[in-house]
XYZ file of N, CA and C in Angstrom:
237
model
N 28.760 -0.513 -7.033
C 28.548 0.073 -5.735
C 29.593 -0.463 -4.763
N 30.008 0.389 -3.878
C 31.033 0.041 -2.913
C 30.391 -0.599 -1.688
N 30.927 -1.725 -1.293
C 30.475 -2.364 -0.057
C 31.672 -2.463 0.877
N 31.408 -2.711 2.142
C 32.502 -2.821 3.113
C 33.476 -3.921 2.726
N 32.953 -5.006 2.180
C 33.815 -6.147 1.847
C 34.713 -5.894 0.640
N 34.344 -4.943 -0.231
C 35.149 -4.679 -1.427
C 35.784 -3.293 -1.439
N 35.593 -2.531 -0.387
C 36.041 -1.130 -0.376
C 37.529 -0.972 -0.671
N 38.373 -1.734 -0.010
C 39.815 -1.591 -0.226
C 40.176 -1.904 -1.667
N 39.606 -2.967 -2.191
C 39.899 -3.344 -3.582
C 39.417 -2.252 -4.542
N 38.197 -1.764 -4.333
C 37.628 -0.760 -5.233
C 38.309 0.593 -5.119
N 38.697 0.980 -3.903
C 39.267 2.312 -3.669
C 40.772 2.369 -3.862
N 41.415 1.227 -3.995
C 42.870 1.234 -4.107
C 43.371 0.451 -5.319
N 43.114 -0.829 -5.342
C 43.727 -1.692 -6.346
C 43.151 -1.523 -7.748
N 41.861 -1.280 -7.845
C 41.260 -1.143 -9.173
C 41.749 0.092 -9.910
N 42.148 1.125 -9.181
C 42.721 2.302 -9.844
C 43.917 1.889 -10.699
N 44.760 1.032 -10.162
C 45.958 0.582 -10.891
C 45.582 -0.206 -12.137
N 44.594 -1.086 -12.002
C 44.159 -1.904 -13.135
C 43.581 -1.020 -14.232
N 42.686 -0.113 -13.861
C 42.031 0.737 -14.853
C 43.010 1.727 -15.479
N 43.966 2.208 -14.705
C 44.983 3.108 -15.251
C 45.804 2.375 -16.315
N 46.180 1.143 -16.014
C 46.963 0.344 -16.961
C 46.199 0.140 -18.270
N 44.892 -0.002 -18.180
C 44.057 -0.212 -19.363
C 43.661 1.098 -20.053
N 43.992 2.233 -19.435
C 43.694 3.537 -20.034
C 42.236 3.952 -19.927
N 41.525 3.453 -18.916
C 40.131 3.818 -18.704
C 40.086 5.282 -18.270
N 39.378 6.104 -19.015
C 39.414 7.555 -18.801
C 38.733 8.005 -17.508
N 37.633 7.354 -17.136
C 36.898 7.726 -15.922
C 36.697 6.518 -15.027
N 36.689 6.780 -13.734
C 36.403 5.744 -12.737
C 35.419 6.341 -11.741
N 34.291 5.674 -11.574
C 33.258 6.148 -10.648
C 33.104 5.164 -9.502
N 33.063 5.694 -8.307
C 32.784 4.898 -7.112
C 31.428 5.345 -6.588
N 30.520 4.410 -6.431
C 29.162 4.730 -5.993
C 28.949 4.166 -4.596
N 28.608 5.068 -3.684
C 28.350 4.719 -2.287
C 26.848 4.885 -2.038
N 26.099 3.827 -2.272
C 24.636 3.927 -2.174
C 24.173 4.211 -0.752
N 24.879 3.718 0.251
C 24.486 3.986 1.639
C 24.661 5.452 2.016
N 25.602 6.110 1.370
C 25.866 7.524 1.645
C 25.201 8.445 0.622
N 24.557 7.848 -0.377
C 23.932 8.611 -1.465
C 24.938 9.557 -2.118
N 26.080 8.978 -2.475
C 27.165 9.784 -3.024
C 27.935 8.964 -4.055
N 28.422 9.654 -5.068
C 29.325 9.047 -6.040
C 30.564 9.926 -6.142
N 31.701 9.284 -6.318
C 32.957 9.999 -6.538
C 33.376 9.734 -7.976
N 33.713 10.798 -8.688
C 34.129 10.689 -10.080
C 35.606 11.039 -10.164
N 36.365 10.158 -10.809
C 37.791 10.363 -11.029
C 38.063 10.337 -12.525
N 39.012 11.165 -12.961
C 39.379 11.237 -14.381
C 40.875 10.970 -14.516
N 41.224 10.123 -15.470
C 42.624 9.825 -15.740
C 43.248 11.015 -16.459
N 44.238 11.615 -15.812
C 44.952 12.751 -16.386
C 46.432 12.417 -16.351
N 46.983 12.202 -17.535
C 48.361 11.733 -17.606
C 48.417 10.299 -17.131
N 49.174 10.070 -16.068
C 49.286 8.701 -15.556
C 48.674 8.542 -14.163
N 47.818 9.482 -13.775
C 47.166 9.407 -12.460
C 45.690 9.783 -12.568
N 44.888 9.186 -11.688
C 43.489 9.585 -11.579
C 43.388 10.789 -10.655
N 42.685 11.807 -11.108
C 42.431 12.999 -10.316
C 40.940 13.034 -9.993
N 40.617 13.363 -8.764
C 39.214 13.412 -8.368
C 38.554 14.631 -8.983
N 37.442 14.388 -9.685
C 36.651 15.463 -10.273
C 35.736 16.047 -9.203
N 35.135 15.165 -8.382
C 34.271 15.648 -7.323
C 33.387 14.565 -6.748
N 32.645 14.975 -5.716
C 31.631 14.130 -5.092
C 30.274 14.614 -5.597
N 29.407 13.674 -5.923
C 28.120 14.021 -6.510
C 26.999 13.292 -5.787
N 25.918 14.015 -5.530
C 24.754 13.440 -4.882
C 23.469 13.902 -5.578
N 23.355 15.200 -5.773
C 22.174 15.770 -6.424
C 22.516 16.398 -7.775
N 23.780 16.462 -8.094
C 24.252 17.162 -9.281
C 24.214 16.251 -10.516
N 24.413 16.886 -11.660
C 24.590 16.170 -12.924
C 26.025 16.394 -13.373
N 26.669 15.328 -13.810
C 28.029 15.456 -14.343
C 27.998 15.116 -15.824
N 28.610 15.970 -16.621
C 28.646 15.782 -18.064
C 30.048 15.347 -18.491
N 30.105 14.200 -19.117
C 31.356 13.667 -19.662
C 31.451 14.175 -21.094
N 31.923 15.395 -21.251
C 31.883 16.053 -22.561
C 33.123 15.830 -23.409
N 34.091 15.088 -22.889
C 35.315 14.857 -23.652
C 35.411 13.420 -24.170
N 34.279 12.729 -24.235
C 34.232 11.378 -24.776
C 33.735 11.425 -26.219
N 33.876 10.322 -26.934
C 33.396 10.278 -28.318
C 31.900 10.568 -28.386
N 31.160 10.030 -27.427
C 29.724 10.297 -27.331
C 29.488 11.092 -26.050
N 28.824 12.223 -26.170
C 28.528 13.055 -25.006
C 27.583 12.303 -24.071
N 27.960 12.194 -22.802
C 27.183 11.454 -21.808
C 27.080 12.298 -20.552
N 25.928 12.223 -19.879
C 25.800 12.885 -18.583
C 25.070 11.942 -17.637
N 25.369 12.095 -16.352
C 24.707 11.302 -15.318
C 24.052 12.259 -14.344
N 22.772 12.095 -14.151
C 22.003 12.869 -13.182
C 21.979 12.063 -11.889
N 22.837 12.423 -10.961
C 22.970 11.647 -9.727
C 21.748 11.758 -8.824
N 20.981 12.817 -8.947
C 19.727 12.906 -8.194
C 18.807 11.763 -8.602
N 18.761 11.471 -9.892
C 17.941 10.351 -10.374
C 18.527 9.008 -9.980
N 19.844 8.903 -10.030
C 20.508 7.650 -9.655
C 20.160 7.265 -8.225
N 20.184 8.229 -7.327
C 19.970 7.951 -5.898
C 18.527 8.138 -5.439
N 17.639 8.493 -6.366
C 16.262 8.800 -5.994
C 15.586 7.663 -5.209
N 15.721 6.432 -5.648
C 15.027 5.330 -4.978
C 15.593 5.057 -3.572
N 16.834 5.466 -3.347
C 17.446 5.259 -2.028
C 17.047 6.339 -1.021
N 16.502 7.458 -1.502
C 16.136 8.568 -0.622
C 14.767 8.378 0.035
N 13.996 7.444 -0.420
C 12.633 7.257 0.088
C 12.607 6.582 1.427
């Protein structure tokens, strides 16, 4: 989860680290905003897939098919 104290590191510097390691997806979770941003490594850059709050995102190009239901992820924060 992104906090004010780590925002710059998470939103800027970690992209470089994860790109170097070949991490295919990078997710930033903003619990205060009830939003997640999904980025996918395409070539040598991360491209934003989208912002998610109530949607489900399916990672269908991984060895194991995985999906995240963001409505469930943020459910406890909506109360």
